[in-house]
Structures are given as C-alpha cells and as structure tokens.
Amino acid sequence: MKNDNAKYFNGIDGLRFIAALLVILCHLELLLSGVENFSSHLFLRLDFGGVGVNFFFVLSGFLITYLLLKEKNMSNTISLKIFYTKRVLRIWPLYYFVLCLGFFILPHVHAIDLPYFQKYFVINYTPNLFLYLLLIPQVAFAIFPAVPHIGQSWSIGVEEMFYLIWPIIVKKTNNLPRFIIAFIVIYIIIKAVLFYCLMLNPSNQFGIGVKNFFVMSRFENMCIGAIGAYFYFFNKTKILKYVYCPILFYASIVLPFILNWILFDTILQNGLYLITSFFYAIIILNVATNHSFPWLNNRLFNYMGKISYGLYMYHLMIIPMVEVCSIKYFGDGKFSFLFIYTVSILTTIIVASISYYVLEKPFLVLKSKLEK
C-alpha cells in the first residue's frame, strides 16, 4: 500500500527553522570580527552552516520527490509546466528582490561594507550580475569571491538546477532507486577525478572554478532525500523498520556534529557531507512520517518554518547593520556580542515576516491555486 495521502508533513516547518537558524549562527560567527565572543571556534568546528545547508538540500530532495511520486501515481504523468510554474512562484520573487538589494541598494550603504568582498564585488560586478540574473549564483560563487550580503544565494541556484532536471527524471524513469544510486556513484567519481586533477595542478584557475562548482552542487544530498521519499511513498516496511529505530534516530541527530568535530580541517571532511546526508534523511523520515519530536509541530515552529526562506535570504544583510550599531553604542565587549546575536536574530525574524506577507504570500496564493 502506498503512502500517497499526505499533503502536509508535521514537523517539517520546525526542521526548516532549525536548519535556517544553524546557518544564521554560523554566519554570525563569521561576520563578528570586530567584537569579543566565546563561541566562534565551537560553532565553526561543529560546522553549523554546513549542517544547515546540507539539511536543506536533503529536505528539498525528500519533499519534491514525494510530491512528484504522488502526482505520477494519481495521474500516471507529471505536469512539468505546473511544476515549474509553482517553483517560479515560490522562489523567484524573493530571490530577485534580494538580488536587487545586493546589487543596486546595499553597495551604497558604506557603513556595512565588507572590505575584502567589496573590492572584488566592484571588479567583478558585471559578470556577477549576469550570472545572478540567470539564476546560477553558484557559478558566480565558484569563480569569484562572494557577493557581499547575498552570497548565501548560491544554494538557491543549486536547488533550482536540481528542480530543472528532477521532475523529468522522475517522470521518465521506471526504476528511480537504481537511477539514484548510479547517479550518486558517477557524480562522486567525477568529483574525485576533479580533486585529483586539481592536486596535480593547483594553480589552474579554470580547474578551481570547475571544482568549486561541483563541490557546491550537492545533488547527492537531494538524491539521498529522494531515496527517503521513495522508501516512504512505496511503504518499504523492511527498510523503514530500521529507519524508525529510536537509537538510530537519536544517533543521527548527534553524529553529524561529532564527526564534524573529529574530522575538522582534515581531508576526510571533504566527503563527510555524503555520510551526514543519510543521517539527515533518517531525521526527516522520523519527524515527518513517524511522529518523532511532536513538539516541532506547534504554532511557533510552524510559523518560523513558513518564513524560513526569508530568514535565510535576509540575515547576511542584517547582521552587519546590527554589528555597526552595537560597536558604535556598546563597544566591542561581551555585551556587544550578546546584543548582536539577539538583535540580529529578532530583526531577521521581523524582516522575514514582513517579506512573507508583503512580497511572498501573493505569489503563494497563486501557487496554491495550481495545487487544487
């Protein structure tokens, strides 16, 4: 029997919020260069940012694949036109608004300039803008230093590229697990070859750009999420029995951080994301389909998950503004550190909330009409 009746997975919004919060905490540490704090080494070594972003990728693969399988099961096909239209309505409005802020407004707010990135932003302005307009910011990030305040957009480009090809694959293939396994193996081999070639010629700028692009294109993460969706949708009870094991579930929560700590700054850390993606898939399946951590399904977490796209996209603009104000009025001591943390997170929530209701929701209403 297929699990094809779910329209909304409890706890998913809570997971979205936690992943976004981990990214925000990581970027707070990276940007707080002018104040005294006590957690930078801890947060960076645990790789809060990497955990958050990779978790988002696995979650995207799970949700998109489940919805595609559900549509294919109900109608024996997948409407690519409707799928792409829904993705455009969900992602493009906020993405292009943030692009306008990053390229046309914030460069004139000199109080929050990031000197290193600002220099290269001016030099590479035109090609960066061109690549961002094409919705492939990950290509820009692979070639040039990050665009100040909107560098986090690279992951949106990765997801959009995945969304472009994945519905076609799910629609056409009759053996999705076999395709996913083959794809992951081939993709990892390509990455390994690129790393080896770069080691032979580390000064090759083109090779560095290609390597960076493939490193950021975490399609494997999304494919692992897709495997989880396949197991649940087709009710693979023999596998789900192990996935739902409480010991494995709780181990999946702590092991990514433990492994990040142990393998920090080693060559093995480069491939750790692949292992941890299986842990993230286990967490998602337990929370979304096995009713683990029911406290994640409450009004607060559901709301925070609803605005998580905005939390992710705005926080890199807000943190420098809060830091400038804090240093000006409170100096650079520990109080300033706590002030920046608290005010940055609260301000990001407020801005993301306004953005959701003013900018995103009108398009989401159109999107919901397509889902009926």
Tab-separated table of N, CA and C in Angstrom, residues 170-330:
chain	number	residue	atom	x	y	z
A	170	VAL	N	12.071	11.811	-12.733
A	170	VAL	CA	11.031	11.045	-12.036
A	170	VAL	C	9.920	10.652	-13.012
A	171	LYS	N	9.609	11.521	-13.935
A	171	LYS	CA	8.551	11.242	-14.911
A	171	LYS	C	8.942	10.119	-15.856
A	172	LYS	N	10.191	10.087	-16.275
A	172	LYS	CA	10.616	9.152	-17.330
A	172	LYS	C	11.105	7.808	-16.806
A	173	THR	N	11.711	7.793	-15.621
A	173	THR	CA	12.326	6.550	-15.158
A	173	THR	C	11.316	5.642	-14.466
A	174	ASN	N	11.489	4.350	-14.659
A	174	ASN	CA	10.632	3.358	-14.009
A	174	ASN	C	11.319	2.674	-12.832
A	175	ASN	N	12.597	3.003	-12.640
A	175	ASN	CA	13.343	2.423	-11.520
A	175	ASN	C	14.166	3.538	-10.881
A	176	LEU	N	13.492	4.340	-10.083
A	176	LEU	CA	14.134	5.521	-9.512
A	176	LEU	C	15.312	5.180	-8.597
A	177	PRO	N	15.207	4.195	-7.698
A	177	PRO	CA	16.356	3.887	-6.835
A	177	PRO	C	17.611	3.521	-7.619
A	178	ARG	N	17.456	2.715	-8.678
A	178	ARG	CA	18.618	2.327	-9.479
A	178	ARG	C	19.253	3.559	-10.121
A	179	PHE	N	18.424	4.463	-10.633
A	179	PHE	CA	18.959	5.690	-11.236
A	179	PHE	C	19.701	6.516	-10.189
A	180	ILE	N	19.105	6.665	-9.006
A	180	ILE	CA	19.724	7.488	-7.963
A	180	ILE	C	21.081	6.927	-7.559
A	181	ILE	N	21.150	5.634	-7.347
A	181	ILE	CA	22.421	5.013	-6.953
A	181	ILE	C	23.475	5.209	-8.034
A	182	ALA	N	23.086	4.975	-9.293
A	182	ALA	CA	24.021	5.153	-10.406
A	182	ALA	C	24.482	6.601	-10.494
A	183	PHE	N	23.544	7.523	-10.324
A	183	PHE	CA	23.883	8.946	-10.404
A	183	PHE	C	24.858	9.339	-9.302
A	184	ILE	N	24.586	8.908	-8.064
A	184	ILE	CA	25.459	9.264	-6.952
A	184	ILE	C	26.866	8.719	-7.171
A	185	VAL	N	26.969	7.474	-7.616
A	185	VAL	CA	28.285	6.867	-7.846
A	185	VAL	C	29.050	7.622	-8.917
A	186	ILE	N	28.393	7.905	-10.039
A	186	ILE	CA	29.052	8.616	-11.147
A	186	ILE	C	29.453	10.023	-10.715
A	187	TYR	N	28.577	10.686	-9.991
A	187	TYR	CA	28.846	12.068	-9.570
A	187	TYR	C	30.025	12.118	-8.611
A	188	ILE	N	30.111	11.151	-7.707
A	188	ILE	CA	31.226	11.120	-6.762
A	188	ILE	C	32.536	10.842	-7.494
A	189	ILE	N	32.497	9.964	-8.492
A	189	ILE	CA	33.704	9.681	-9.285
A	189	ILE	C	34.175	10.941	-9.997
A	190	ILE	N	33.227	11.700	-10.573
A	190	ILE	CA	33.583	12.952	-11.253
A	190	ILE	C	34.256	13.907	-10.269
A	191	LYS	N	33.683	14.042	-9.087
A	191	LYS	CA	34.275	14.929	-8.091
A	191	LYS	C	35.677	14.465	-7.678
A	192	ALA	N	35.837	13.165	-7.491
A	192	ALA	CA	37.138	12.634	-7.091
A	192	ALA	C	38.196	12.896	-8.159
A	193	VAL	N	37.813	12.713	-9.418
A	193	VAL	CA	38.750	12.970	-10.530
A	193	VAL	C	39.139	14.435	-10.562
A	194	LEU	N	38.154	15.320	-10.375
A	194	LEU	CA	38.433	16.755	-10.382
A	194	LEU	C	39.380	17.129	-9.244
A	195	PHE	N	39.168	16.576	-8.065
A	195	PHE	CA	40.059	16.854	-6.942
A	195	PHE	C	41.478	16.366	-7.240
A	196	TYR	N	41.573	15.181	-7.839
A	196	TYR	CA	42.894	14.630	-8.157
A	196	TYR	C	43.610	15.501	-9.191
A	197	CYS	N	42.888	15.908	-10.228
A	197	CYS	CA	43.483	16.751	-11.262
A	197	CYS	C	43.932	18.095	-10.696
A	198	LEU	N	43.145	18.626	-9.767
A	198	LEU	CA	43.498	19.905	-9.172
A	198	LEU	C	44.735	19.772	-8.288
A	199	MET	N	44.878	18.635	-7.633
A	199	MET	CA	46.079	18.412	-6.822
A	199	MET	C	47.332	18.389	-7.697
A	200	LEU	N	47.187	17.899	-8.929
A	200	LEU	CA	48.319	17.862	-9.847
A	200	LEU	C	48.675	19.241	-10.364
A	201	ASN	N	47.648	20.112	-10.479
A	201	ASN	CA	47.876	21.459	-10.998
A	201	ASN	C	47.060	22.460	-10.182
A	202	PRO	N	47.472	22.744	-8.950
A	202	PRO	CA	46.657	23.552	-8.037
A	202	PRO	C	46.512	25.010	-8.436
A	203	SER	N	47.318	25.492	-9.374
A	203	SER	CA	47.246	26.895	-9.775
A	203	SER	C	46.321	27.129	-10.974
A	204	ASN	N	45.720	26.072	-11.477
A	204	ASN	CA	44.827	26.197	-12.632
A	204	ASN	C	43.506	26.830	-12.199
A	205	GLN	N	43.289	28.093	-12.578
A	205	GLN	CA	42.107	28.828	-12.133
A	205	GLN	C	40.817	28.246	-12.698
A	206	PHE	N	40.861	27.791	-13.941
A	206	PHE	CA	39.662	27.185	-14.531
A	206	PHE	C	39.294	25.909	-13.770
A	207	GLY	N	40.324	25.109	-13.463
A	207	GLY	CA	40.079	23.880	-12.716
A	207	GLY	C	39.523	24.161	-11.330
A	208	ILE	N	40.009	25.218	-10.683
A	208	ILE	CA	39.499	25.595	-9.367
A	208	ILE	C	38.031	25.971	-9.452
A	209	GLY	N	37.674	26.726	-10.486
A	209	GLY	CA	36.276	27.119	-10.663
A	209	GLY	C	35.371	25.932	-10.898
A	210	VAL	N	35.811	24.994	-11.741
A	210	VAL	CA	35.018	23.786	-12.018
A	210	VAL	C	34.876	22.951	-10.748
A	211	LYS	N	35.987	22.822	-10.018
A	211	LYS	CA	35.949	22.051	-8.768
A	211	LYS	C	34.986	22.683	-7.766
A	212	ASN	N	35.050	24.007	-7.628
A	212	ASN	CA	34.163	24.701	-6.700
A	212	ASN	C	32.697	24.505	-7.085
A	213	PHE	N	32.413	24.543	-8.390
A	213	PHE	CA	31.040	24.363	-8.857
A	213	PHE	C	30.513	22.983	-8.465
A	214	PHE	N	31.313	21.948	-8.688
A	214	PHE	CA	30.863	20.594	-8.366
A	214	PHE	C	30.793	20.373	-6.858
A	215	VAL	N	31.677	21.030	-6.106
A	215	VAL	CA	31.625	20.914	-4.643
A	215	VAL	C	30.314	21.491	-4.120
A	216	MET	N	29.898	22.624	-4.672
A	216	MET	CA	28.671	23.267	-4.210
A	216	MET	C	27.417	22.573	-4.718
A	217	SER	N	27.494	21.911	-5.856
A	217	SER	CA	26.308	21.271	-6.437
A	217	SER	C	26.033	19.953	-5.728
A	218	ARG	N	25.405	20.052	-4.594
A	218	ARG	CA	25.191	18.893	-3.742
A	218	ARG	C	23.962	18.098	-4.183
A	219	PHE	N	23.957	17.674	-5.435
A	219	PHE	CA	22.839	16.870	-5.932
A	219	PHE	C	22.744	15.536	-5.188
A	220	GLU	N	23.896	15.044	-4.699
A	220	GLU	CA	23.871	13.791	-3.950
A	220	GLU	C	22.974	13.915	-2.713
A	221	ASN	N	23.076	15.075	-2.036
A	221	ASN	CA	22.247	15.292	-0.853
A	221	ASN	C	20.769	15.185	-1.198
A	222	MET	N	20.389	15.848	-2.284
A	222	MET	CA	18.983	15.846	-2.680
A	222	MET	C	18.546	14.457	-3.142
A	223	CYS	N	19.460	13.719	-3.766
A	223	CYS	CA	19.149	12.344	-4.177
A	223	CYS	C	18.942	11.440	-2.972
A	224	ILE	N	19.705	11.666	-1.909
A	224	ILE	CA	19.523	10.869	-0.694
A	224	ILE	C	18.166	11.183	-0.063
A	225	GLY	N	17.784	12.453	-0.082
A	225	GLY	CA	16.442	12.808	0.361
A	225	GLY	C	15.381	12.149	-0.499
A	226	ALA	N	15.650	12.051	-1.808
A	226	ALA	CA	14.711	11.406	-2.738
A	226	ALA	C	14.554	9.925	-2.418
A	227	ILE	N	15.643	9.269	-2.025
A	227	ILE	CA	15.565	7.850	-1.640
A	227	ILE	C	14.637	7.687	-0.439
A	228	GLY	N	14.766	8.599	0.532
A	228	GLY	CA	13.882	8.555	1.696
A	228	GLY	C	12.423	8.698	1.303
A	229	ALA	N	12.139	9.599	0.365
A	229	ALA	CA	10.764	9.783	-0.109
A	229	ALA	C	10.259	8.523	-0.801
A	230	TYR	N	11.119	7.889	-1.568
A	230	TYR	CA	10.742	6.661	-2.283
A	230	TYR	C	10.411	5.547	-1.288
A	231	PHE	N	11.250	5.378	-0.276
A	231	PHE	CA	11.008	4.333	0.718
A	231	PHE	C	9.672	4.551	1.423
A	232	TYR	N	9.386	5.815	1.768
A	232	TYR	CA	8.139	6.083	2.474
A	232	TYR	C	6.936	5.950	1.544
A	233	PHE	N	7.029	6.525	0.352
A	233	PHE	CA	5.879	6.524	-0.560
A	233	PHE	C	5.462	5.100	-0.915
A	234	PHE	N	6.435	4.242	-1.175
A	234	PHE	CA	6.125	2.864	-1.555
A	234	PHE	C	6.131	1.914	-0.352
A	235	ASN	N	6.143	2.520	0.839
A	235	ASN	CA	5.950	1.759	2.089
A	235	ASN	C	6.905	0.566	2.198
A	236	LYS	N	8.195	0.849	2.051
A	236	LYS	CA	9.211	-0.198	2.174
A	236	LYS	C	9.428	-0.501	3.658
A	237	THR	N	8.542	-1.321	4.211
A	237	THR	CA	8.500	-1.533	5.658
A	237	THR	C	9.771	-2.167	6.218
A	238	LYS	N	10.398	-3.046	5.443
A	238	LYS	CA	11.614	-3.703	5.934
A	238	LYS	C	12.730	-2.692	6.168
A	239	ILE	N	12.786	-1.678	5.312
A	239	ILE	CA	13.800	-0.634	5.474
A	239	ILE	C	13.360	0.385	6.511
A	240	LEU	N	12.091	0.797	6.450
A	240	LEU	CA	11.586	1.803	7.378
A	240	LEU	C	11.651	1.315	8.821
A	241	LYS	N	11.560	0.004	9.031
A	241	LYS	CA	11.648	-0.550	10.380
A	241	LYS	C	12.972	-0.160	11.033
A	242	TYR	N	14.048	-0.200	10.275
A	242	TYR	CA	15.356	0.187	10.797
A	242	TYR	C	15.483	1.706	10.900
A	243	VAL	N	14.929	2.420	9.912
A	243	VAL	CA	14.984	3.887	9.929
A	243	VAL	C	14.293	4.441	11.166
A	244	TYR	N	13.186	3.785	11.576
A	244	TYR	CA	12.407	4.248	12.717
A	244	TYR	C	12.947	3.775	14.060
A	245	CYS	N	14.068	3.092	14.058
A	245	CYS	CA	14.686	2.657	15.312
A	245	CYS	C	15.091	3.886	16.142
A	246	PRO	N	14.607	4.017	17.378
A	246	PRO	CA	14.916	5.216	18.186
A	246	PRO	C	16.411	5.462	18.365
A	247	ILE	N	17.185	4.389	18.554
A	247	ILE	CA	18.626	4.559	18.745
A	247	ILE	C	19.261	5.191	17.509
A	248	LEU	N	18.875	4.695	16.326
A	248	LEU	CA	19.418	5.250	15.083
A	248	LEU	C	18.973	6.696	14.899
A	249	PHE	N	17.740	6.988	15.256
A	249	PHE	CA	17.209	8.350	15.123
A	249	PHE	C	18.009	9.333	15.972
A	250	TYR	N	18.184	9.015	17.253
A	250	TYR	CA	18.913	9.934	18.138
A	250	TYR	C	20.398	10.008	17.770
A	251	ALA	N	20.948	8.883	17.319
A	251	ALA	CA	22.343	8.905	16.860
A	251	ALA	C	22.496	9.810	15.645
A	252	SER	N	21.494	9.831	14.784
A	252	SER	CA	21.541	10.659	13.567
A	252	SER	C	21.530	12.145	13.887
A	253	ILE	N	21.020	12.495	15.044
A	253	ILE	CA	20.995	13.904	15.445
A	253	ILE	C	22.375	14.364	15.890
A	254	VAL	N	23.071	13.540	16.648
A	254	VAL	CA	24.340	13.976	17.251
A	254	VAL	C	25.559	13.635	16.400
A	255	LEU	N	25.494	12.560	15.609
A	255	LEU	CA	26.682	12.118	14.874
A	255	LEU	C	27.220	13.143	13.875
A	256	PRO	N	26.370	13.879	13.135
A	256	PRO	CA	26.941	14.880	12.220
A	256	PRO	C	27.838	15.881	12.928
A	257	PHE	N	27.452	16.325	14.126
A	257	PHE	CA	28.266	17.291	14.862
A	257	PHE	C	29.531	16.638	15.416
A	258	ILE	N	29.408	15.412	15.896
A	258	ILE	CA	30.584	14.706	16.417
A	258	ILE	C	31.607	14.474	15.308
A	259	LEU	N	31.134	14.019	14.147
A	259	LEU	CA	32.042	13.758	13.031
A	259	LEU	C	32.672	15.050	12.525
A	260	ASN	N	31.897	16.134	12.496
A	260	ASN	CA	32.459	17.422	12.089
A	260	ASN	C	33.571	17.848	13.036
A	261	TRP	N	33.371	17.609	14.317
A	261	TRP	CA	34.378	17.995	15.309
A	261	TRP	C	35.647	17.156	15.148
A	262	ILE	N	35.474	15.854	14.992
A	262	ILE	CA	36.630	14.949	14.905
A	262	ILE	C	37.415	15.169	13.615
A	263	LEU	N	36.705	15.354	12.505
A	263	LEU	CA	37.359	15.431	11.195
A	263	LEU	C	37.614	16.865	10.733
A	264	PHE	N	37.425	17.820	11.631
A	264	PHE	CA	37.606	19.226	11.279
A	264	PHE	C	38.992	19.486	10.697
A	265	ASP	N	38.997	20.172	9.558
A	265	ASP	CA	40.245	20.588	8.902
A	265	ASP	C	41.115	19.405	8.475
A	266	THR	N	40.479	18.284	8.130
A	266	THR	CA	41.197	17.143	7.562
A	266	THR	C	40.645	16.880	6.167
A	267	ILE	N	41.352	16.095	5.390
A	267	ILE	CA	40.905	15.801	4.022
A	267	ILE	C	39.608	14.994	4.028
A	268	LEU	N	39.380	14.224	5.088
A	268	LEU	CA	38.163	13.418	5.187
A	268	LEU	C	36.921	14.281	5.340
A	269	GLN	N	37.100	15.519	5.807
A	269	GLN	CA	35.956	16.403	5.986
A	269	GLN	C	35.288	16.727	4.641
A	270	ASN	N	36.053	16.653	3.556
A	270	ASN	CA	35.512	16.989	2.237
A	270	ASN	C	34.389	16.050	1.807
A	271	GLY	N	34.441	14.807	2.262
A	271	GLY	CA	33.407	13.858	1.851
A	271	GLY	C	32.407	13.542	2.937
A	272	LEU	N	32.526	14.244	4.075
A	272	LEU	CA	31.671	13.938	5.212
A	272	LEU	C	30.200	14.246	4.931
A	273	TYR	N	29.947	15.258	4.079
A	273	TYR	CA	28.570	15.668	3.802
A	273	TYR	C	27.738	14.507	3.252
A	274	LEU	N	28.388	13.585	2.534
A	274	LEU	CA	27.654	12.461	1.947
A	274	LEU	C	27.150	11.514	3.034
A	275	ILE	N	27.986	11.260	4.025
A	275	ILE	CA	27.597	10.389	5.142
A	275	ILE	C	26.516	11.055	5.981
A	276	THR	N	26.720	12.323	6.299
A	276	THR	CA	25.754	13.006	7.161
A	276	THR	C	24.402	13.174	6.472
A	277	SER	N	24.377	13.180	5.146
A	277	SER	CA	23.103	13.303	4.440
A	277	SER	C	22.177	12.133	4.740
A	278	PHE	N	22.735	10.953	4.934
A	278	PHE	CA	21.906	9.800	5.318
A	278	PHE	C	21.313	10.014	6.708
A	279	PHE	N	22.085	10.630	7.607
A	279	PHE	CA	21.553	10.943	8.932
A	279	PHE	C	20.403	11.942	8.829
A	280	TYR	N	20.564	12.942	7.973
A	280	TYR	CA	19.508	13.944	7.816
A	280	TYR	C	18.236	13.300	7.254
A	281	ALA	N	18.401	12.371	6.311
A	281	ALA	CA	17.233	11.677	5.749
A	281	ALA	C	16.517	10.870	6.831
A	282	ILE	N	17.280	10.251	7.719
A	282	ILE	CA	16.686	9.485	8.824
A	282	ILE	C	15.916	10.414	9.753
A	283	ILE	N	16.486	11.575	10.061
A	283	ILE	CA	15.798	12.550	10.907
A	283	ILE	C	14.489	12.996	10.256
A	284	ILE	N	14.539	13.315	8.980
A	284	ILE	CA	13.350	13.792	8.263
A	284	ILE	C	12.255	12.733	8.260
A	285	LEU	N	12.620	11.501	7.967
A	285	LEU	CA	11.626	10.424	7.934
A	285	LEU	C	11.001	10.207	9.304
A	286	ASN	N	11.797	10.269	10.353
A	286	ASN	CA	11.263	10.064	11.692
A	286	ASN	C	10.331	11.197	12.118
A	287	VAL	N	10.749	12.423	11.864
A	287	VAL	CA	9.929	13.571	12.282
A	287	VAL	C	8.672	13.692	11.426
A	288	ALA	N	8.827	13.521	10.099
A	288	ALA	CA	7.717	13.767	9.177
A	288	ALA	C	6.740	12.606	9.091
A	289	THR	N	7.222	11.383	9.247
A	289	THR	CA	6.351	10.223	8.979
A	289	THR	C	6.192	9.263	10.151
A	290	ASN	N	6.987	9.465	11.206
A	290	ASN	CA	6.904	8.558	12.356
A	290	ASN	C	6.535	9.293	13.643
A	291	HIS	N	6.174	10.580	13.506
A	291	HIS	CA	5.684	11.392	14.638
A	291	HIS	C	6.703	11.533	15.753
A	292	SER	N	7.988	11.483	15.415
A	292	SER	CA	9.021	11.762	16.410
A	292	SER	C	9.101	13.275	16.639
A	293	PHE	N	9.445	13.666	17.851
A	293	PHE	CA	9.529	15.078	18.238
A	293	PHE	C	8.249	15.835	17.874
A	294	PRO	N	7.102	15.436	18.396
A	294	PRO	CA	5.851	16.131	18.062
A	294	PRO	C	5.851	17.600	18.461
A	295	TRP	N	6.755	17.979	19.403
A	295	TRP	CA	6.827	19.383	19.821
A	295	TRP	C	7.286	20.305	18.687
A	296	LEU	N	7.874	19.718	17.621
A	296	LEU	CA	8.246	20.542	16.469
A	296	LEU	C	7.019	21.031	15.700
A	297	ASN	N	5.895	20.345	15.905
A	297	ASN	CA	4.675	20.721	15.200
A	297	ASN	C	3.797	21.588	16.110
A	298	ASN	N	4.235	22.834	16.303
A	298	ASN	CA	3.437	23.785	17.070
A	298	ASN	C	3.387	25.110	16.323
A	299	ARG	N	2.612	26.042	16.820
A	299	ARG	CA	2.378	27.290	16.078
A	299	ARG	C	3.663	28.073	15.857
A	300	LEU	N	4.532	28.113	16.873
A	300	LEU	CA	5.767	28.883	16.755
A	300	LEU	C	6.677	28.291	15.686
A	301	PHE	N	6.961	26.993	15.788
A	301	PHE	CA	7.863	26.359	14.835
A	301	PHE	C	7.257	26.335	13.428
A	302	ASN	N	5.960	26.129	13.338
A	302	ASN	CA	5.320	26.146	12.028
A	302	ASN	C	5.454	27.525	11.375
A	303	TYR	N	5.296	28.571	12.195
A	303	TYR	CA	5.430	29.922	11.651
A	303	TYR	C	6.869	30.201	11.227
A	304	MET	N	7.816	29.838	12.080
A	304	MET	CA	9.223	30.075	11.763
A	304	MET	C	9.643	29.310	10.505
A	305	GLY	N	9.117	28.101	10.351
A	305	GLY	CA	9.411	27.355	9.137
A	305	GLY	C	8.808	28.002	7.917
A	306	LYS	N	7.639	28.606	8.092
A	306	LYS	CA	6.956	29.264	6.983
A	306	LYS	C	7.757	30.444	6.451
A	307	ILE	N	8.461	31.149	7.349
A	307	ILE	CA	9.248	32.310	6.928
A	307	ILE	C	10.732	31.971	6.782
A	308	SER	N	11.082	30.685	6.806
A	308	SER	CA	12.495	30.283	6.817
A	308	SER	C	13.244	30.709	5.552
A	309	TYR	N	12.561	30.777	4.425
A	309	TYR	CA	13.205	31.240	3.193
A	309	TYR	C	13.697	32.670	3.377
A	310	GLY	N	12.853	33.509	3.973
A	310	GLY	CA	13.254	34.878	4.246
A	310	GLY	C	14.355	34.963	5.295
A	311	LEU	N	14.272	34.131	6.332
A	311	LEU	CA	15.332	34.106	7.345
A	311	LEU	C	16.681	33.836	6.698
A	312	TYR	N	16.681	32.888	5.780
A	312	TYR	CA	17.918	32.501	5.110
A	312	TYR	C	18.429	33.608	4.191
A	313	MET	N	17.534	34.273	3.494
A	313	MET	CA	17.950	35.230	2.471
A	313	MET	C	18.302	36.601	3.031
A	314	TYR	N	17.754	36.998	4.179
A	314	TYR	CA	17.966	38.358	4.685
A	314	TYR	C	19.050	38.477	5.746
A	315	HIS	N	19.391	37.386	6.410
A	315	HIS	CA	20.214	37.533	7.610
A	315	HIS	C	21.595	38.116	7.353
A	316	LEU	N	22.184	37.825	6.180
A	316	LEU	CA	23.525	38.342	5.891
A	316	LEU	C	23.534	39.847	5.651
A	317	MET	N	22.372	40.433	5.386
A	317	MET	CA	22.281	41.891	5.269
A	317	MET	C	22.126	42.530	6.642
A	318	ILE	N	21.407	41.857	7.510
A	318	ILE	CA	21.029	42.440	8.795
A	318	ILE	C	22.163	42.375	9.807
A	319	ILE	N	22.914	41.281	9.833
A	319	ILE	CA	23.982	41.116	10.824
A	319	ILE	C	24.989	42.267	10.798
A	320	PRO	N	25.528	42.666	9.618
A	320	PRO	CA	26.491	43.786	9.619
A	320	PRO	C	25.882	45.095	10.109
A	321	MET	N	24.602	45.334	9.798
A	321	MET	CA	23.948	46.564	10.265
A	321	MET	C	23.860	46.587	11.780
A	322	VAL	N	23.478	45.466	12.360
A	322	VAL	CA	23.372	45.383	13.820
A	322	VAL	C	24.751	45.499	14.456
A	323	GLU	N	25.754	44.892	13.843
A	323	GLU	CA	27.115	44.961	14.394
A	323	GLU	C	27.631	46.389	14.415
A	324	VAL	N	27.388	47.130	13.344
A	324	VAL	CA	27.831	48.530	13.281
A	324	VAL	C	27.187	49.344	14.405
A	325	CYS	N	25.878	49.166	14.591
A	325	CYS	CA	25.164	49.893	15.647
A	325	CYS	C	25.664	49.482	17.028
A	326	SER	N	25.917	48.203	17.204
A	326	SER	CA	26.346	47.708	18.505
A	326	SER	C	27.718	48.250	18.890
A	327	ILE	N	28.655	48.192	17.954
A	327	ILE	CA	30.010	48.680	18.245
A	327	ILE	C	29.984	50.181	18.528
A	328	LYS	N	29.135	50.905	17.809
A	328	LYS	CA	29.044	52.354	17.993
A	328	LYS	C	28.538	52.718	19.378
A	329	TYR	N	27.546	51.989	19.871
A	329	TYR	CA	26.900	52.364	21.133
A	329	TYR	C	27.366	51.555	22.344
A	330	PHE	N	27.885	50.327	22.110
A	330	PHE	CA	28.239	49.464	23.241
A	330	PHE	C	29.698	49.008	23.228
